[in-house]
CSV table of C-alpha atoms and ligand atoms in Angstrom, one decimal:
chain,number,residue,atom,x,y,z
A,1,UNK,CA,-2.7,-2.8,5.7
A,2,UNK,CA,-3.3,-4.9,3.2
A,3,UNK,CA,0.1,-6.9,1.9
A,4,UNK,CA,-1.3,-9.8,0.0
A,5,UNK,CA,0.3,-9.6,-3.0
A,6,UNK,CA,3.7,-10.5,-0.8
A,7,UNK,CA,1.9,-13.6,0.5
A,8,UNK,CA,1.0,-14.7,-2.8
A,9,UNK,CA,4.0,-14.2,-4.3
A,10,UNK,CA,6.0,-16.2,-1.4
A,11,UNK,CA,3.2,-19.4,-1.4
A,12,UNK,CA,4.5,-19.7,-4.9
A,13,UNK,CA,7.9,-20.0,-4.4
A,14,UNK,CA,7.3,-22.4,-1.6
A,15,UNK,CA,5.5,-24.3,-4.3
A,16,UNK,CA,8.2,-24.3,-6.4
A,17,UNK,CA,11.1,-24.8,-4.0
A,18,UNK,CA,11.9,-26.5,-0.6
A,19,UNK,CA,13.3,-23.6,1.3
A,20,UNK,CA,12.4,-20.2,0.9
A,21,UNK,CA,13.7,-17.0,3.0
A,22,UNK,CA,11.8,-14.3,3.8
A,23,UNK,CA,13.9,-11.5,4.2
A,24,UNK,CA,13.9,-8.2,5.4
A,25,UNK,CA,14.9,-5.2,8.0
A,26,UNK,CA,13.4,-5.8,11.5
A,27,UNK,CA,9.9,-4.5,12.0
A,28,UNK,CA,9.0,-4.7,8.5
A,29,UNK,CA,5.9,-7.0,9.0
A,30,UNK,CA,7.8,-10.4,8.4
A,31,UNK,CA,5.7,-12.5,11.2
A,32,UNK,CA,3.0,-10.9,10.2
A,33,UNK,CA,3.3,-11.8,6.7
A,34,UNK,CA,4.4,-15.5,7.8
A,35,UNK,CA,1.5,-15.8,10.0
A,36,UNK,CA,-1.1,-14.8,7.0
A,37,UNK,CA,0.8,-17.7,4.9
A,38,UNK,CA,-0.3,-19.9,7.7
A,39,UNK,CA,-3.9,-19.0,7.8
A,40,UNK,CA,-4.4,-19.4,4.4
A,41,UNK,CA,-2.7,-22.9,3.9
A,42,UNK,CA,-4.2,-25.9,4.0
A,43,UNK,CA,-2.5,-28.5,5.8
A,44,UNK,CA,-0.2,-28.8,8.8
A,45,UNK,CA,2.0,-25.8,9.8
A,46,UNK,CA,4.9,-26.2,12.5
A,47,UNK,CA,6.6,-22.7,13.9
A,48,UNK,CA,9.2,-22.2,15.5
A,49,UNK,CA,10.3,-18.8,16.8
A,50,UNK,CA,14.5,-18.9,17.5
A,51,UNK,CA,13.9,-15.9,19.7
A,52,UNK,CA,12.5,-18.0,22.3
A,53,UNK,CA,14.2,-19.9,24.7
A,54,UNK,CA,12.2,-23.0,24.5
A,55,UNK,CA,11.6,-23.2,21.1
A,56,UNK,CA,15.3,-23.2,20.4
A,57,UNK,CA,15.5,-26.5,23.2
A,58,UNK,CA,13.1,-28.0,21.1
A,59,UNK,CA,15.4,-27.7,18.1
A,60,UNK,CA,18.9,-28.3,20.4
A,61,UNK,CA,19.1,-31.6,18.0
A,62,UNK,CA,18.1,-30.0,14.7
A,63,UNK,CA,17.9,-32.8,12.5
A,64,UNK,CA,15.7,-34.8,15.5
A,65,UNK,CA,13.4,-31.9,16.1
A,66,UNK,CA,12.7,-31.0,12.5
A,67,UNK,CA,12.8,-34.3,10.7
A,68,UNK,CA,9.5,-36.1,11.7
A,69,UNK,CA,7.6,-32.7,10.4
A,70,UNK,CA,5.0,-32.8,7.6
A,71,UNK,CA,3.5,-29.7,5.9
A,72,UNK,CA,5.5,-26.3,6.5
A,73,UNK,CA,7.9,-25.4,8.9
A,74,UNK,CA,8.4,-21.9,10.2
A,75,UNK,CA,11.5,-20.6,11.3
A,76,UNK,CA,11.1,-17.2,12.6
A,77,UNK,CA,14.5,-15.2,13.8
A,78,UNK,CA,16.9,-18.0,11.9
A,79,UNK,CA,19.9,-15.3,12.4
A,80,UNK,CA,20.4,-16.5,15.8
A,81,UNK,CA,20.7,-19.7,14.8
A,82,UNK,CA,22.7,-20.1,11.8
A,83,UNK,CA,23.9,-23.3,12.3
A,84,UNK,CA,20.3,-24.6,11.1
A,85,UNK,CA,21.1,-24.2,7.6
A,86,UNK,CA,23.3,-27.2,6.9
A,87,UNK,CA,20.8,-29.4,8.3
A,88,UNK,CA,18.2,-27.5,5.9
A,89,UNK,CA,19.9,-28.6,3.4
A,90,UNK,CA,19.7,-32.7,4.4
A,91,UNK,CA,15.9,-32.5,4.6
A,92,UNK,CA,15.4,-30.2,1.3
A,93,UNK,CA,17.4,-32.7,-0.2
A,94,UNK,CA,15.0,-35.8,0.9
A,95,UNK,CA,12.6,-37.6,-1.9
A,96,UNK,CA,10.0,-37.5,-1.2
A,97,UNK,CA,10.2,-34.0,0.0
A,98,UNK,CA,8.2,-34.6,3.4
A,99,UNK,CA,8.3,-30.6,4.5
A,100,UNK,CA,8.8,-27.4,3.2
A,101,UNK,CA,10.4,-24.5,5.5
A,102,UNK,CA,9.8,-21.2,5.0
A,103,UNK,CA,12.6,-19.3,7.2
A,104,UNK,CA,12.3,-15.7,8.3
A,105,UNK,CA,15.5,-13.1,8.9
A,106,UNK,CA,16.6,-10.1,9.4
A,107,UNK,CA,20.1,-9.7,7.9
A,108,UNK,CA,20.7,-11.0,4.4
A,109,UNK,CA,22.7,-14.1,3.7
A,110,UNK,CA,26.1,-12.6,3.3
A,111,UNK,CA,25.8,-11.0,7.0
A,112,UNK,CA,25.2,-15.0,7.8
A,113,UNK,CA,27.9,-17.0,5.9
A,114,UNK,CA,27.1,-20.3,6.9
A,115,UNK,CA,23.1,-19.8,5.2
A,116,UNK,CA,24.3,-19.0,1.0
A,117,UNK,CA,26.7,-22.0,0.9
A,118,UNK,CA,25.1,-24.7,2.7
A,119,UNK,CA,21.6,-23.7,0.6
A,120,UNK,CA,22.7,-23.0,-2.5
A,121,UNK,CA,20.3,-23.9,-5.5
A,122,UNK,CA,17.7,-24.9,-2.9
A,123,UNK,CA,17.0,-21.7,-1.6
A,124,UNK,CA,14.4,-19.0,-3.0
A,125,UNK,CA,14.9,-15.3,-1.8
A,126,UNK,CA,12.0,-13.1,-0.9
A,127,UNK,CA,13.2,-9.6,0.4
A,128,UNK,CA,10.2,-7.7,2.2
A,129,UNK,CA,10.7,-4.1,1.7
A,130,UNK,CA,9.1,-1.0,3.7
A,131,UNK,CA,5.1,-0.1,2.9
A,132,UNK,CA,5.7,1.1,-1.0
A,133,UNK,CA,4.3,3.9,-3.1
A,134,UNK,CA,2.3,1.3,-4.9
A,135,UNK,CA,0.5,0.0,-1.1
A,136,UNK,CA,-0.6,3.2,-0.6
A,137,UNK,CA,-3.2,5.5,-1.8
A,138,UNK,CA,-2.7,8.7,-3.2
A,139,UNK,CA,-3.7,10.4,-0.8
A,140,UNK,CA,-1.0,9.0,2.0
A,141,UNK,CA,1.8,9.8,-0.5
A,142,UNK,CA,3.5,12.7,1.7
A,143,UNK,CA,2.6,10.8,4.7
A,144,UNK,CA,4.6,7.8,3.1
A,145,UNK,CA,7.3,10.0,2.6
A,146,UNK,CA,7.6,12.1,6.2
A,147,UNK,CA,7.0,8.2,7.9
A,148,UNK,CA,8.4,6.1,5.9
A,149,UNK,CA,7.3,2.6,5.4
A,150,UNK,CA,7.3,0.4,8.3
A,151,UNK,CA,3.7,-0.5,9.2
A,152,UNK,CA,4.0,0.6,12.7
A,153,UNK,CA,5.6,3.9,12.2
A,154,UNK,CA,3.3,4.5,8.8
A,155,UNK,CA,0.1,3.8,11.1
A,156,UNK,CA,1.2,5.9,14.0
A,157,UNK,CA,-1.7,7.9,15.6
A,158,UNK,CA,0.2,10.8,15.0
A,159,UNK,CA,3.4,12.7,13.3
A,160,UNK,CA,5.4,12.3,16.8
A,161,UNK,CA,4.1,9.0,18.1
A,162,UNK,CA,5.1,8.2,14.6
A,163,UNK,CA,8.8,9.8,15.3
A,164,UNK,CA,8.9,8.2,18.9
A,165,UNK,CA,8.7,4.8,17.5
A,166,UNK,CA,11.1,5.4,14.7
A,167,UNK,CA,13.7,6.8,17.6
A,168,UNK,CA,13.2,4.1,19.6
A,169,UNK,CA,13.4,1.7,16.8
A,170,UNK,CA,17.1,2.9,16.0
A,171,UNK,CA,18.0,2.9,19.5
A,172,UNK,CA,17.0,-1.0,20.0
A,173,UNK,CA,18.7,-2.0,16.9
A,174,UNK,CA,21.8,-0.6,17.6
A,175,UNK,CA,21.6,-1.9,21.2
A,176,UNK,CA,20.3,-5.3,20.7
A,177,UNK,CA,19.9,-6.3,16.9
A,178,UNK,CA,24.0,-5.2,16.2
A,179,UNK,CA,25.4,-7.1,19.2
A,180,UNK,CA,23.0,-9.7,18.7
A,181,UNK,CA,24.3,-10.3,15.0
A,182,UNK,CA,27.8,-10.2,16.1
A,183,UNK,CA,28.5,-6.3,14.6
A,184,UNK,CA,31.8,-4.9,14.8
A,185,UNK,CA,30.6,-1.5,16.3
A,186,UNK,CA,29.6,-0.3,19.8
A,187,UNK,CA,26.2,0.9,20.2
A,188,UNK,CA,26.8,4.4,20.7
A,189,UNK,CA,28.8,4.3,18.0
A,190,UNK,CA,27.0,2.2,15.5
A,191,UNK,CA,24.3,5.3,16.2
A,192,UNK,CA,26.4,7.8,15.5
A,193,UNK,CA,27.8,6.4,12.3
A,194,UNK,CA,24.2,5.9,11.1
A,195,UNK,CA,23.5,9.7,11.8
A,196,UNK,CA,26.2,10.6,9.8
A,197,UNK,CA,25.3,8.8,6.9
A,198,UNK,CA,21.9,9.9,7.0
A,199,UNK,CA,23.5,13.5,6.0
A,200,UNK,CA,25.5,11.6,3.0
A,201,UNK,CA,22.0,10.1,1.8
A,202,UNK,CA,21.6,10.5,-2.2
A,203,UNK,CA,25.4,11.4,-2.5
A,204,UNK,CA,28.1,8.8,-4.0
A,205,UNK,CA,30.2,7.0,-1.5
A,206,UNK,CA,33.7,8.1,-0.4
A,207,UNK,CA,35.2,5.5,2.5
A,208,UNK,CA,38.4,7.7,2.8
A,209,UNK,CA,35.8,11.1,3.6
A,210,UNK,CA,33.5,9.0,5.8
A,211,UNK,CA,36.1,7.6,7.7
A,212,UNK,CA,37.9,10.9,8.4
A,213,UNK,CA,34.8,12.5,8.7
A,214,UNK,CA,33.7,10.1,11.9
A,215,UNK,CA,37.3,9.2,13.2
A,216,UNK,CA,38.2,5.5,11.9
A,217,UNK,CA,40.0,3.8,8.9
A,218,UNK,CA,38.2,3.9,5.8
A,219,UNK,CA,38.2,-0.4,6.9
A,220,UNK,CA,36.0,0.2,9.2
A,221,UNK,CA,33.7,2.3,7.1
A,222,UNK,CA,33.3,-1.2,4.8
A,223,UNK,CA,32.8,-3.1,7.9
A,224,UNK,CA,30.5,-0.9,9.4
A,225,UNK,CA,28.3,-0.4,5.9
A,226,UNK,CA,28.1,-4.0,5.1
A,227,UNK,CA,26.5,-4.6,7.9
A,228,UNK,CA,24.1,-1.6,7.6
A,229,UNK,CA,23.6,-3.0,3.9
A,230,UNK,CA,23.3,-6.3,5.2
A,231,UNK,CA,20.6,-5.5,7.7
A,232,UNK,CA,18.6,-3.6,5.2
A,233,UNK,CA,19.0,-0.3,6.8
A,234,UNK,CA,21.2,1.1,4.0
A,235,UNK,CA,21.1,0.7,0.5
A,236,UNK,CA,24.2,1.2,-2.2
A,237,UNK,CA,23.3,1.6,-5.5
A,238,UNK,CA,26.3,0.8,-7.9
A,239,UNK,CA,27.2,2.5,-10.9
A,240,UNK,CA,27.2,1.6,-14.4
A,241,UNK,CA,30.6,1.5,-16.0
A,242,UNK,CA,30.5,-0.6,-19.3
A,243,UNK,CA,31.3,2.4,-21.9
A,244,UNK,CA,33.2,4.0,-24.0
A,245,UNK,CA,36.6,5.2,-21.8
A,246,UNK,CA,35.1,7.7,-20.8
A,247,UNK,CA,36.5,8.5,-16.9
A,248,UNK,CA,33.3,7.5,-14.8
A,249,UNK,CA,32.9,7.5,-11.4
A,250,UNK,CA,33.0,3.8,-10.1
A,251,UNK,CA,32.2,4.6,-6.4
A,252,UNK,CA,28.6,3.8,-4.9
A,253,UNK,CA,25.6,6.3,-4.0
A,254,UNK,CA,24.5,5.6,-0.8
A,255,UNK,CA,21.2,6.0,0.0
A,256,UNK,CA,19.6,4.9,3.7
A,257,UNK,CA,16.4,2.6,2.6
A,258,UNK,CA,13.8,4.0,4.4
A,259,UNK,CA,12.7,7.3,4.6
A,260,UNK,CA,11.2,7.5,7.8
A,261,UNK,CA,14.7,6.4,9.4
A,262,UNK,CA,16.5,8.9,7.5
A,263,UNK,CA,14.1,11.6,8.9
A,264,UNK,CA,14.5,10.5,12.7
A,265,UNK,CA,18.1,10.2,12.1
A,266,UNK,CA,17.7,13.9,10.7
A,267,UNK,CA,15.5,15.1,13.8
A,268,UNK,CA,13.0,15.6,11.3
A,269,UNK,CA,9.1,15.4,13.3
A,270,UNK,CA,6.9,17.4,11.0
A,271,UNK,CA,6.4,18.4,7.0
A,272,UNK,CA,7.2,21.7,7.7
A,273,UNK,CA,10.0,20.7,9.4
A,274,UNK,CA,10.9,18.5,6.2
A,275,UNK,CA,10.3,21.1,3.8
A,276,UNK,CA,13.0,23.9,5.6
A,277,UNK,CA,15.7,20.8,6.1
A,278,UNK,CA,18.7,21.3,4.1
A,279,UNK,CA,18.6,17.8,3.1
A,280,UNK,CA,15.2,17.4,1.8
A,281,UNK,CA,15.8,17.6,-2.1
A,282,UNK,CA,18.0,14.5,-1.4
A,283,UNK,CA,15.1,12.8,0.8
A,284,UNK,CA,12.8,13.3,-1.7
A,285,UNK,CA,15.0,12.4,-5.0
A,286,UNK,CA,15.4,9.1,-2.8
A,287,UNK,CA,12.0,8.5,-2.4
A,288,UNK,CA,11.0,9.5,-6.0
A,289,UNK,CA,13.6,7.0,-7.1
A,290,UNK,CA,12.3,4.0,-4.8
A,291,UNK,CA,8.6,5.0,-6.3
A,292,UNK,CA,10.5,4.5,-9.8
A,293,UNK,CA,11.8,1.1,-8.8
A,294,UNK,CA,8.4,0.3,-8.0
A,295,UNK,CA,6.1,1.5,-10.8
A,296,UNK,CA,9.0,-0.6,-12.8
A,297,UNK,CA,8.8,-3.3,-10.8
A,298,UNK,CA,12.7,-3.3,-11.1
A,299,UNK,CA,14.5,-6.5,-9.5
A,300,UNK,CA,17.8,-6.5,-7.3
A,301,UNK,CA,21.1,-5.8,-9.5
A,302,UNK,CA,18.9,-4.0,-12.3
A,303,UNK,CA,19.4,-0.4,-10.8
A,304,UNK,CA,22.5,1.6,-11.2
A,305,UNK,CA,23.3,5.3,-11.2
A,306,UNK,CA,25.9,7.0,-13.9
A,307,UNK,CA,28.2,9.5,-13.9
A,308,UNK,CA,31.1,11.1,-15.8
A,309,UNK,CA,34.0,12.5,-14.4
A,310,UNK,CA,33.3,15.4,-16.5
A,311,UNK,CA,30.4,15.9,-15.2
A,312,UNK,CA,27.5,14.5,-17.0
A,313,UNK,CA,25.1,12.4,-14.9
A,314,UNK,CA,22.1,10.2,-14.2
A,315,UNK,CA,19.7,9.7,-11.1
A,316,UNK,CA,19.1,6.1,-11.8
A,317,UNK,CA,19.3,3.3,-14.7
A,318,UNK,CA,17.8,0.1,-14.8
A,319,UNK,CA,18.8,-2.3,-17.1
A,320,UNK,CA,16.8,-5.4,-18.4
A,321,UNK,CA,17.7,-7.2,-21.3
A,322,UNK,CA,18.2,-5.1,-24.2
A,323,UNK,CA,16.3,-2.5,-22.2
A,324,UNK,CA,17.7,0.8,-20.9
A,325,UNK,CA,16.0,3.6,-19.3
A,326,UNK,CA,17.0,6.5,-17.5
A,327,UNK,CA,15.3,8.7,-14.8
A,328,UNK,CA,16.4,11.8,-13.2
A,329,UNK,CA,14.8,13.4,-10.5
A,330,UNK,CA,14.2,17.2,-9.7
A,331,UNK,CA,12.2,18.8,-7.3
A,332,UNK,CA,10.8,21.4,-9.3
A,333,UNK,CA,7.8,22.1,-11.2
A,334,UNK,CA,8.7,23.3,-14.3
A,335,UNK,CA,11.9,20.4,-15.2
A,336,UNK,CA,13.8,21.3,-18.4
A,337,UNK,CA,16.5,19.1,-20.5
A,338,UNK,CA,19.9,20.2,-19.6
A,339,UNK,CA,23.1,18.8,-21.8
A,340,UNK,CA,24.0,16.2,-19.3
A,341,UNK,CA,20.6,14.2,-20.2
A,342,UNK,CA,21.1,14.5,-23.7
A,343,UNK,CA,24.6,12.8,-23.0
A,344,UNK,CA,23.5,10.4,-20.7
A,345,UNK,CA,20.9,9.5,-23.5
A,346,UNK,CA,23.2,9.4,-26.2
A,347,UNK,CA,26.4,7.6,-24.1
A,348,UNK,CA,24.3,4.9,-22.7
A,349,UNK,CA,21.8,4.6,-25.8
A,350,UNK,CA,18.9,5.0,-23.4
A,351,UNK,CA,15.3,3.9,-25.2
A,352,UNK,CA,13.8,6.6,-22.8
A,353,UNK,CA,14.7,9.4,-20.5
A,354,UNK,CA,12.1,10.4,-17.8
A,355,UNK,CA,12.5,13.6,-16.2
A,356,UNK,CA,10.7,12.8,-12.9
A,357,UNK,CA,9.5,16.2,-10.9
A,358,UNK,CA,7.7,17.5,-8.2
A,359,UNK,CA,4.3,19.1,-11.1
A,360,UNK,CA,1.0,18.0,-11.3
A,361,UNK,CA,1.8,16.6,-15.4
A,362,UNK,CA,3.3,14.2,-17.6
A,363,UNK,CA,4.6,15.7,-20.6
A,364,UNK,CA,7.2,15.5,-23.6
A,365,UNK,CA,10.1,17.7,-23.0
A,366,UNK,CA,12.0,16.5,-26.1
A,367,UNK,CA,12.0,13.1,-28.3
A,368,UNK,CA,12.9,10.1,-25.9
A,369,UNK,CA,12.7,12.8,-23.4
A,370,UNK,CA,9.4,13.1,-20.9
A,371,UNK,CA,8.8,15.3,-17.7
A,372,UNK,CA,6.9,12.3,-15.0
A,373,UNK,CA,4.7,13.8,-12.3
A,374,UNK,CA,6.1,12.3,-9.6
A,375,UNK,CA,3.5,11.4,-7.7
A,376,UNK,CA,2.2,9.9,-11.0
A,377,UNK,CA,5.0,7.9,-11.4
A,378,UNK,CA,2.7,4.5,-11.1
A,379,UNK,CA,-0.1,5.3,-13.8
A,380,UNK,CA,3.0,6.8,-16.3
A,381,UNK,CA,5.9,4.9,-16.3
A,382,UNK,CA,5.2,1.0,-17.3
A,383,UNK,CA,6.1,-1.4,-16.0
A,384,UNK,CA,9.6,-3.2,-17.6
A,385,UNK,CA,8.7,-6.7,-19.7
B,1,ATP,N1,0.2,-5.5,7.0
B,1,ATP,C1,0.3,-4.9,8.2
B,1,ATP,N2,-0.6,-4.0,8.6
B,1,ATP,C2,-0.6,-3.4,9.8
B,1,ATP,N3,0.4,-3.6,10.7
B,1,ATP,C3,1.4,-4.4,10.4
B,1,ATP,C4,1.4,-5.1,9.1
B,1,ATP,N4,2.4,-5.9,9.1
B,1,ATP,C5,3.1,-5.7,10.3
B,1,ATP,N5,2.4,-4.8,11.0
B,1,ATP,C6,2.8,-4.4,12.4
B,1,ATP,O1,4.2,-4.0,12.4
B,1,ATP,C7,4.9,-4.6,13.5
B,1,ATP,C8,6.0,-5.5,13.0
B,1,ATP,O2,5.5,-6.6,12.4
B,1,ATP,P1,6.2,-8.0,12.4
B,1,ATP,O3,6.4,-8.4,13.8
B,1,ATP,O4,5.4,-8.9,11.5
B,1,ATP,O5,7.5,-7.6,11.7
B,1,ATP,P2,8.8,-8.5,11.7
B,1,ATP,O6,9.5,-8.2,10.4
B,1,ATP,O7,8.6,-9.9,11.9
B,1,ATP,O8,9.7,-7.8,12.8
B,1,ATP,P3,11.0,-8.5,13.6
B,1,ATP,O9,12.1,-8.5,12.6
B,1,ATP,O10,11.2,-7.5,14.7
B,1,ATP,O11,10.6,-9.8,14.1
B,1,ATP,C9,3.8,-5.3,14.3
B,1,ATP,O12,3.4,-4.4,15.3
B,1,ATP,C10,2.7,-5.6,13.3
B,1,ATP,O13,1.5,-5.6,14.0
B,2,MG,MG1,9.3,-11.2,13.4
């Protein structure tokens, strides 16, 4: 699998800043994408992998370990060792700058409090999602979907070697990655909880339901999410509420990030399988929506969904600028323009609506209003300037 264009993109924030963080869920291809850097750069690399016993020895003084190197520095697995960051921040702060560090995680900065404070304005964030719609061919689309997009479960030799390793990829992270990280939540439980939600994908959040629904204060549900969230497992897409008085819903949709895990979770081997689940519409509006995202090329804290108390709705909005688009998704083949799109277009003065379905076209519905093949979705909607 070819990921270049996430190397490139991360050499040049190490060119413009002293630390950058590569971040992303476990598994995701972070090493992988670190080691590729390394390859490719001229000049000195020094890694360090916090996983391993003697590596962390070498860096049981941090400022003495790290302060003589030159070139870049790796730090693979910095969540288990938070207490690096602070001293980060001395040697990014040093002029000349004598090193660079590229660090490598796998739960975002607000799971490790000590990392956004002591880094602040000297940090650049990389998140490395799951295999996209746009680093596949069109062919592997459905394949994409059924797998989801971590390289090893994507490149399984078959659809249940493919499930085995997305199983057993649950199982470790709630057994060693959870504890490891300091989560409030016991295995089994942690396990459970994540099955649950994976029948609340694609809906909007209620703590107070989820709670009931799995036994524990509605608390515990925010505990237990942020850390989900926090470890890039699950994904909460806000709503948009700067309008007119008009009674919106301000609650969350929840969404679990990766399709393959949501289909594990679901006991979901096969496309046939996939097809009779009651939950597929909402697996597949999820992954139409992240194939959205990435035909736009749509940044963090650009995507919300909308809804009215009365009733009105929209799948997704992504808001740049002056720019405001709209997208909703059906699985169907022959989409139509219902009232609540016309609202939606009108309330939140949308420049375009895109009808995104399950066809083989692209095609006007109404003015502002198109029907998107979804598995068009990257030659037909452009890209946001
Ligand atoms: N571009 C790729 N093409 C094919 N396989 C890949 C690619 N990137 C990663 N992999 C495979 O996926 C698995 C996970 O990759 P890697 O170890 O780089 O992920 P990671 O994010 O560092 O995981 P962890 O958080 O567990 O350390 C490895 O088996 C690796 O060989
Ligand atoms: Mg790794």
């Amino acid at each position: 699998m070819d990921r270049s264009a996430h190397v490139k993109a991360v050499e040049a924030r190490l060119r413009e800043h002293p630390v950058v963080a590569l971040l992303g869920a476990r598994q995701v291809g972070k090493t992988t994408l670190a080691g590729e850097l390394a390859r490719r750069r001229k000049g000195v690399v020094t890694r360090f992998d916090l996983e391993r016993p003697e590596d962390l020895r070498r860096l049981s003084d941090p400022i003495l370990g790290l302060e003589h190197l030159r070139g870049l520095v790796v730090l693979d697995e910095v969540q288990r060792l938070p207490e690096i960051f602070p001293v980060l921040r001395v040697l990014a702060d040093r002029r000349p700058l004598r090193a660079r560090f590229l660090v490598l995680g796998s739960a975002a900065p607000e799971l490790l409090r000590q990392s956004s404070e002591s880094l602040a304005g000297r940090v650049a964030h990389y998140q490395l999602d799951p295999i996209g719609v746009d680093e596949v061919k069109a062919e592997a689309l459905g394949r994409l979907w059924l797998r989801g997009g971590f390289p090893r479960a994507l490149l399984a030799r078959s659809e249940r070697a493919s499930h085995e390793w997305r199983d057993e990829f649950v199982r470790a992270f709630v057994e060693r990655d959870l504890p490891q990280l300091g989560a409030p939540m016991p295995p089994a439980a942690a396990h459970r909880f994540w099955a649950m939600l994976a029948h609340y994908h694609g809906q909007v959040l209620s703590y107070s339901e989820l709670g009931r629904a799995f036994g524990v204060s509605d608390v515990t549900v925010r505990r237990w999410l942020d850390v989900l969230v926090g470890t890039f497992m699950v994904r909460l897409l806000p709503p948009w509420h700067a309008n007119l008085g008009k009674r919106l819903v301000k609650a969350p949709k929840l969404y679990l990030t990766d399709s393959g895990i949501l289909h594990s979770l679901l006991g979901v081997v096969r496309h046939e399988e996939l097809e009779r689940h009651p939950r597929v519409g909402a697996s597949w509006e999820g992954f139409a929506l992240r194939a959205v995202e990435r035909a736009l090329g749509a940044r963090r804290g650009e995507s919300y969904f909308w809804a009215t108390h009365a009733g009105a709705e929209l799948d997704l909005l992504v808001v740049r600028g002056r720019t405001r688009r709209g997208f909703e998704v059906k699985r169907t083949t022959s989409p139509t323009v219902t009232k609540s799109m016309r609202i939606a277009l009108e309330d939140l003065g949308l420049s375009s609506l895109d009808v995104v379905h399950a066809g083989r076209e692209t095609f006007p519905l109404a003015p502002r209003i198109r029907a998107v093949a979804a598995r068009r979705a990257l030659l037909d909607i452009s890209p946001l300037r």
